[in-house]
Coordinates of C-alpha atoms in Angstrom, one line a residue:
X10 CA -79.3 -22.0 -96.3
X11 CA -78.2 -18.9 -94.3
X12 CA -75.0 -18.7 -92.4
X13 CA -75.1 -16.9 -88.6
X14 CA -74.5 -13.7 -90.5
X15 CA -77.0 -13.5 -92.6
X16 CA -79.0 -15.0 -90.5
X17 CA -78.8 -12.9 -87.3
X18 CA -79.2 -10.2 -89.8
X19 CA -82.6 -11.0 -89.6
X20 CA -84.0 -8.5 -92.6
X21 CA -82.7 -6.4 -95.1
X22 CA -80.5 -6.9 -98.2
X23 CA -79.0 -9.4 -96.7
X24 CA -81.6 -11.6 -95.9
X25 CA -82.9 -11.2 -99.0
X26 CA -79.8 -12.2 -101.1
X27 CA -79.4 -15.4 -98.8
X28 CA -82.5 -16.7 -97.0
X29 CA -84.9 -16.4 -98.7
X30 CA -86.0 -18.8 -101.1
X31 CA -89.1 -19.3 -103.9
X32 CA -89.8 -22.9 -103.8
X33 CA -92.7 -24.8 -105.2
X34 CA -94.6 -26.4 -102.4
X35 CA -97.9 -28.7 -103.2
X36 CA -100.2 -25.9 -105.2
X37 CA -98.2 -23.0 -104.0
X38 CA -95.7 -22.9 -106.9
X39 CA -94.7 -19.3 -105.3
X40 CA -94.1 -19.7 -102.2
X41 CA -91.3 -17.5 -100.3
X42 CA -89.8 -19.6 -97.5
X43 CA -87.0 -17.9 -95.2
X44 CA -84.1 -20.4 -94.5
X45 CA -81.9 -19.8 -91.3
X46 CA -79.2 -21.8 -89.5
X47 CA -79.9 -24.2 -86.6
X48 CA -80.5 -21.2 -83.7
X49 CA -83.6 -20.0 -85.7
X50 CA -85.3 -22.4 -83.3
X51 CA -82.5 -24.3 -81.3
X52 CA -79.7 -22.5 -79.6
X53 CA -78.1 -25.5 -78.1
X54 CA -78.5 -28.3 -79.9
X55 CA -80.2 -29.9 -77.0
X56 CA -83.8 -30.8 -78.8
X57 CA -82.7 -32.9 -81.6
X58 CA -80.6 -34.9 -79.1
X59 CA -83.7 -35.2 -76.9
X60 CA -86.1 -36.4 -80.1
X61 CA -83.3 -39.3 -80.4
X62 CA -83.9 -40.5 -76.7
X63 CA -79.5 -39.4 -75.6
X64 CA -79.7 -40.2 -72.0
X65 CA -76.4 -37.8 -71.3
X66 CA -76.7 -34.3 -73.3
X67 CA -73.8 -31.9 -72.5
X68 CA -74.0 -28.3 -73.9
X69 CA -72.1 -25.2 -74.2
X70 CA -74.1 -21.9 -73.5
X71 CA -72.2 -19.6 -75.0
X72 CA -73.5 -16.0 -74.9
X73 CA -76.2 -14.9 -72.9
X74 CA -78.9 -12.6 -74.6
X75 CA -82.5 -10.9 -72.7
X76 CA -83.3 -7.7 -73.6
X77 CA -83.7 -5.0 -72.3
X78 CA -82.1 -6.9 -69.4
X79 CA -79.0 -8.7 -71.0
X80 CA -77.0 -8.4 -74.0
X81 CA -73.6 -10.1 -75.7
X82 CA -71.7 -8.4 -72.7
X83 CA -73.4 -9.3 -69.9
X84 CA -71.3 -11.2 -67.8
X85 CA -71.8 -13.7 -65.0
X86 CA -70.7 -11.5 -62.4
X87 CA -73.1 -9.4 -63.9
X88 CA -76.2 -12.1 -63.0
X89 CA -74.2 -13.5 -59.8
X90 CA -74.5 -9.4 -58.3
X91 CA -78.0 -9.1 -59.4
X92 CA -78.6 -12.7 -57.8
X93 CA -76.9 -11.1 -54.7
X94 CA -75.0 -14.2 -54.9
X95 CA -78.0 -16.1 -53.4
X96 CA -77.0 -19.6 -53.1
X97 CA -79.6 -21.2 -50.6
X98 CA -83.1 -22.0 -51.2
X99 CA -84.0 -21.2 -47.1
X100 CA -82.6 -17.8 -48.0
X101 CA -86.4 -15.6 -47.2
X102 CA -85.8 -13.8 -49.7
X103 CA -85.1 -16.5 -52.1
X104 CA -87.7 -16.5 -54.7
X105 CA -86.7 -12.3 -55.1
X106 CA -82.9 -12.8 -56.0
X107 CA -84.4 -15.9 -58.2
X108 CA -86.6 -13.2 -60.1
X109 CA -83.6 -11.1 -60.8
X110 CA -81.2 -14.0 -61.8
X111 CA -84.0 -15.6 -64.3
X112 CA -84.2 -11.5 -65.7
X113 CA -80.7 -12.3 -67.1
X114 CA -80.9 -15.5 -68.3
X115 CA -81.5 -16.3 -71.6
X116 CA -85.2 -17.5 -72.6
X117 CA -83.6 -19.4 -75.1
X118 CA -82.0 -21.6 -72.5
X119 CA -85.0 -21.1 -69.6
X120 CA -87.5 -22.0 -72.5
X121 CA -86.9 -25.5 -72.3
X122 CA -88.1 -25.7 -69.0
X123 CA -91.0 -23.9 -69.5
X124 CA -90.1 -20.2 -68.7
X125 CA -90.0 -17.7 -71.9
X126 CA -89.2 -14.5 -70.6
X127 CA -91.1 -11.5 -70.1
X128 CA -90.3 -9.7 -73.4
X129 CA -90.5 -10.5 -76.9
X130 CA -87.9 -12.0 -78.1
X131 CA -87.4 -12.6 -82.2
X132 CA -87.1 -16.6 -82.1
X133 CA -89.2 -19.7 -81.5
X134 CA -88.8 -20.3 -78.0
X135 CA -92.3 -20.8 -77.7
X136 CA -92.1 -24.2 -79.4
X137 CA -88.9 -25.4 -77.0
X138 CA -90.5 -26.1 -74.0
X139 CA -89.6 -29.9 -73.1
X140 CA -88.6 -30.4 -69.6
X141 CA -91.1 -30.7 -67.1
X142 CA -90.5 -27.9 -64.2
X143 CA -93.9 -26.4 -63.4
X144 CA -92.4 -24.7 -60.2
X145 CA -88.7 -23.8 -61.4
X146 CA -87.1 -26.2 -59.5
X147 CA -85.0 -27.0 -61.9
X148 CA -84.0 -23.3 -63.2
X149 CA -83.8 -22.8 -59.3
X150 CA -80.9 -25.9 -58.9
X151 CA -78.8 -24.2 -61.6
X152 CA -79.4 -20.7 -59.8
X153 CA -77.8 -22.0 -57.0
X154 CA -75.0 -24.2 -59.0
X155 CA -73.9 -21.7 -61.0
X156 CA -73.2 -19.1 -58.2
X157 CA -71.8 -21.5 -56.0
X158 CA -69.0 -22.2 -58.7
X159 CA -68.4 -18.4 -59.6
X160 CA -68.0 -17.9 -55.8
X161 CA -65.0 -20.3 -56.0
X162 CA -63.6 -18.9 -59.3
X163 CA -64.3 -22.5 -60.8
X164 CA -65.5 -22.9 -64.0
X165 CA -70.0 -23.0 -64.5
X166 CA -70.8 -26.6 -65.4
X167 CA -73.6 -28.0 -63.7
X168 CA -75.4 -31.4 -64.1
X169 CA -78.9 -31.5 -64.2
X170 CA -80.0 -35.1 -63.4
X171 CA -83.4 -37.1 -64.1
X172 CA -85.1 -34.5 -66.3
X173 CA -88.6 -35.5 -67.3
X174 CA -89.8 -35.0 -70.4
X175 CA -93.1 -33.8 -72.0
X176 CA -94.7 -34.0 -75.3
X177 CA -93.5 -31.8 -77.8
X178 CA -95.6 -32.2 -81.5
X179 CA -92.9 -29.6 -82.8
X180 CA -89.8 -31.5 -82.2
X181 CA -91.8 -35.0 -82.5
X182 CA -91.0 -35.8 -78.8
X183 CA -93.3 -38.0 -77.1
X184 CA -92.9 -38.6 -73.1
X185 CA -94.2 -41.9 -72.8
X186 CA -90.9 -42.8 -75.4
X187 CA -88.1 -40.9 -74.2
X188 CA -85.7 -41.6 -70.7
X189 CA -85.1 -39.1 -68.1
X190 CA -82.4 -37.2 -68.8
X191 CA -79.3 -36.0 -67.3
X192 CA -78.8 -32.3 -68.9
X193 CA -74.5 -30.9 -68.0
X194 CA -74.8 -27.2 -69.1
X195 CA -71.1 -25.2 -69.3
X196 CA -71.5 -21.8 -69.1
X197 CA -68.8 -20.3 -70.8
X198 CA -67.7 -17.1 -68.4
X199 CA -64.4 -16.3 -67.3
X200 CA -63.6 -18.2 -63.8
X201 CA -61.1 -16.4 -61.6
X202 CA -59.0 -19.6 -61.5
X203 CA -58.4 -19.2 -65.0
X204 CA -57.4 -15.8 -65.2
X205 CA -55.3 -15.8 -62.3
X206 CA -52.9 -17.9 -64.0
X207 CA -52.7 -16.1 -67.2
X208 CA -49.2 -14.5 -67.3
X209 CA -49.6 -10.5 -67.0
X210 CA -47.8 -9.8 -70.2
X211 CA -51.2 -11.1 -71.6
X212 CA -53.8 -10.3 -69.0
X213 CA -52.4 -6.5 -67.9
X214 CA -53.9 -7.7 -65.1
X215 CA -57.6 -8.6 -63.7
X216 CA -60.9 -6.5 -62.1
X217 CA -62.9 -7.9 -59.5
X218 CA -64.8 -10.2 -61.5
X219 CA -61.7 -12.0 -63.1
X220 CA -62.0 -10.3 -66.2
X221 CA -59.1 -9.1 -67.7
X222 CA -57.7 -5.3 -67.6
X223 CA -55.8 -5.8 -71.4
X224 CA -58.5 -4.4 -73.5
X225 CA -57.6 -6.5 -76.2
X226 CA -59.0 -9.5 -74.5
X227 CA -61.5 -7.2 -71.7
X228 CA -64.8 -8.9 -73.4
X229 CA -63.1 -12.4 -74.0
X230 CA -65.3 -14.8 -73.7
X231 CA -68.2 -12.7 -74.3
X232 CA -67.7 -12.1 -78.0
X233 CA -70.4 -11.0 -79.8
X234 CA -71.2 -13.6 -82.2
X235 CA -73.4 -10.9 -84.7
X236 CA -71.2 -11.6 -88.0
X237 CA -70.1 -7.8 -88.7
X238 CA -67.8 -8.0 -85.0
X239 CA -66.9 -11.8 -85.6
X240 CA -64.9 -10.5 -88.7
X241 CA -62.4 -8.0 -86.3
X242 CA -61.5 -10.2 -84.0
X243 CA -58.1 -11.1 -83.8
X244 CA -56.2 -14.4 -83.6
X245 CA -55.5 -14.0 -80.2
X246 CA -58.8 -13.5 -79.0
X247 CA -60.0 -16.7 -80.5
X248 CA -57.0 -18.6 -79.1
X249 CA -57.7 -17.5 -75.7
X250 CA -61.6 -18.5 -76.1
X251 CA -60.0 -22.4 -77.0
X252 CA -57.4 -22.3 -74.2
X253 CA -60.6 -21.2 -71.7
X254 CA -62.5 -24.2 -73.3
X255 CA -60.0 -26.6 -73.0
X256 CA -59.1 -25.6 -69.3
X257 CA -62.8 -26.0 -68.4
X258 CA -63.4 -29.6 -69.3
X259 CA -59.6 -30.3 -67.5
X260 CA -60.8 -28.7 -64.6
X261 CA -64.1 -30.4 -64.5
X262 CA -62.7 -33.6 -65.5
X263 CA -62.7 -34.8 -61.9
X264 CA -65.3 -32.7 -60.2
X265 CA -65.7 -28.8 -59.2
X266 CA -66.3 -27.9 -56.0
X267 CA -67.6 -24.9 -53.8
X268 CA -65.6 -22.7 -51.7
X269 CA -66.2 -25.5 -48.5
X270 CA -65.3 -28.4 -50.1
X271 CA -68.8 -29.9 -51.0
X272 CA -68.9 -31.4 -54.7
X273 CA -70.8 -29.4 -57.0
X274 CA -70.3 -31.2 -60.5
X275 CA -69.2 -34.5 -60.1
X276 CA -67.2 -34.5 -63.4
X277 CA -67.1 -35.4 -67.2
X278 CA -64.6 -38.5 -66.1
X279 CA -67.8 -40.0 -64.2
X280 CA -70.1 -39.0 -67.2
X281 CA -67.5 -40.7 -70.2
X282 CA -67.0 -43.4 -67.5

């Protein structure tokens, strides 16, 4: 079994010293499989908790990946401009800034719902797809979440409520079994919030966008998880990842809310309730 390193590797001496395997199999006493971890096929753990009928999933998206449209340091500011900040489904020229936003996103979260991108993309999100959302509606609700929060510097955690759910022979999920769900994505980005109230010893100050001027922590929290750059970074940058983590969920804890007071997320206190 390959760890993230080898595994994102994806060929070379590497892969060949640590995921791949001759096993015996039936009459194929030969036969070369390829082992990887978990986000061969799932990025977010969200599937297997689906297959075991979880009513509440929450997930962390970590890192956002679409090329040639999105790498490791694409942040949301990034999506949020190219989005124009488009926050209301009467806007006419909705369905436009939805296009853009959706060309950022990663297919390996949008591939649950149906929507795999328009490049190739080296993993099996062709075998994720199990929410029903046949006109976006869905990806369209999170569009319109997400860049409500970053306009208000909050943290991105949005709650998806009474997903429906469709076969899937892959994952062994069959509709007629399995509840609606209620799906709380956190996108892990930098809210201005946070980095207002980091002390400017540590910051050296923030951009625009709430990203901070300090180069040590400039791409925190869009570390590259590839395993060569995970090796350099210093205890200081992980630190700062887990004290942006724990401020989320204690900002969300009672609900987040947009710039005019409506409630956005209405908090992991009502969800652990």
């Amino acid at each position: 079994m390959s760890t993230n390193f080898p595994g994102s590797s994806g060929s070379g001496l590497p892969a060949e010293f640590t995921a791949k395997r001759k096993i015996g199999m039936n009459n194929c006493p030969d036969m070369t499989l390829r082992f990887a971890d978990g986000g061969s096929n799932d990025l977010m753990g969200i599937l297997p908790l689906v297959q075991r009928n979880v009513k509440n999933i929450i997930s962390i998206y970590n890192f956002n990946q679409n090329p040639p449209y999105a790498d490791f340091t694409t942040t949301y500011a990034d999506i949020y401009k190219a989005s124009s900040g488009c926050k209301d489904l009467k806007d006419p020229n909705f369905n436009y800034h939805f296009t853009e936003w959706l060309k950022l996103m990663n297919p390996r979260l949008t591939c649950l719902f149906g929507y795999f991108g328009i490049k190739k993309i080296n993993v099996a999100n062709i075998l994720n797809h199990v929410f029903w959302d046949p006109d976006q509606d869905v990806l369209k609700e999170l569009m319109v979440k997400f860049n409500t929060l970053y306009e208000n510097g909050q943290p991105l955690i949005a709650e998806l409520k009474d997903l429906e759910v469709i076969d899937n022979p892959f994952w062994g999920v069959k509709a007629e079994q399995t509840q609606k769900i209620n799906l709380t994505l956190i996108y892990y980005n930098m809210p201005k919030k946070f980095s207002e109230q980091v002390p400017l010893e540590v910051s050296g100050g923030i951009d625009e966008d709430g990203m901070f001027l300090n180069p040590e922590f400039r791409s925190v929290p869009h570390l590259s998880p590839d395993g060569a750059n995970a090796l350099f970074y210093s205890r200081a940058q992980i630190n700062l990842m887990g004290h942006l983590g724990s401020w989320m969920v204690d900002q969300a804890w009672d609900g987040l809310k947009s710039k005019d007071g409506k409630v956005v997320f209405e908090g992991f206190g009502k969800i652990f309730k």
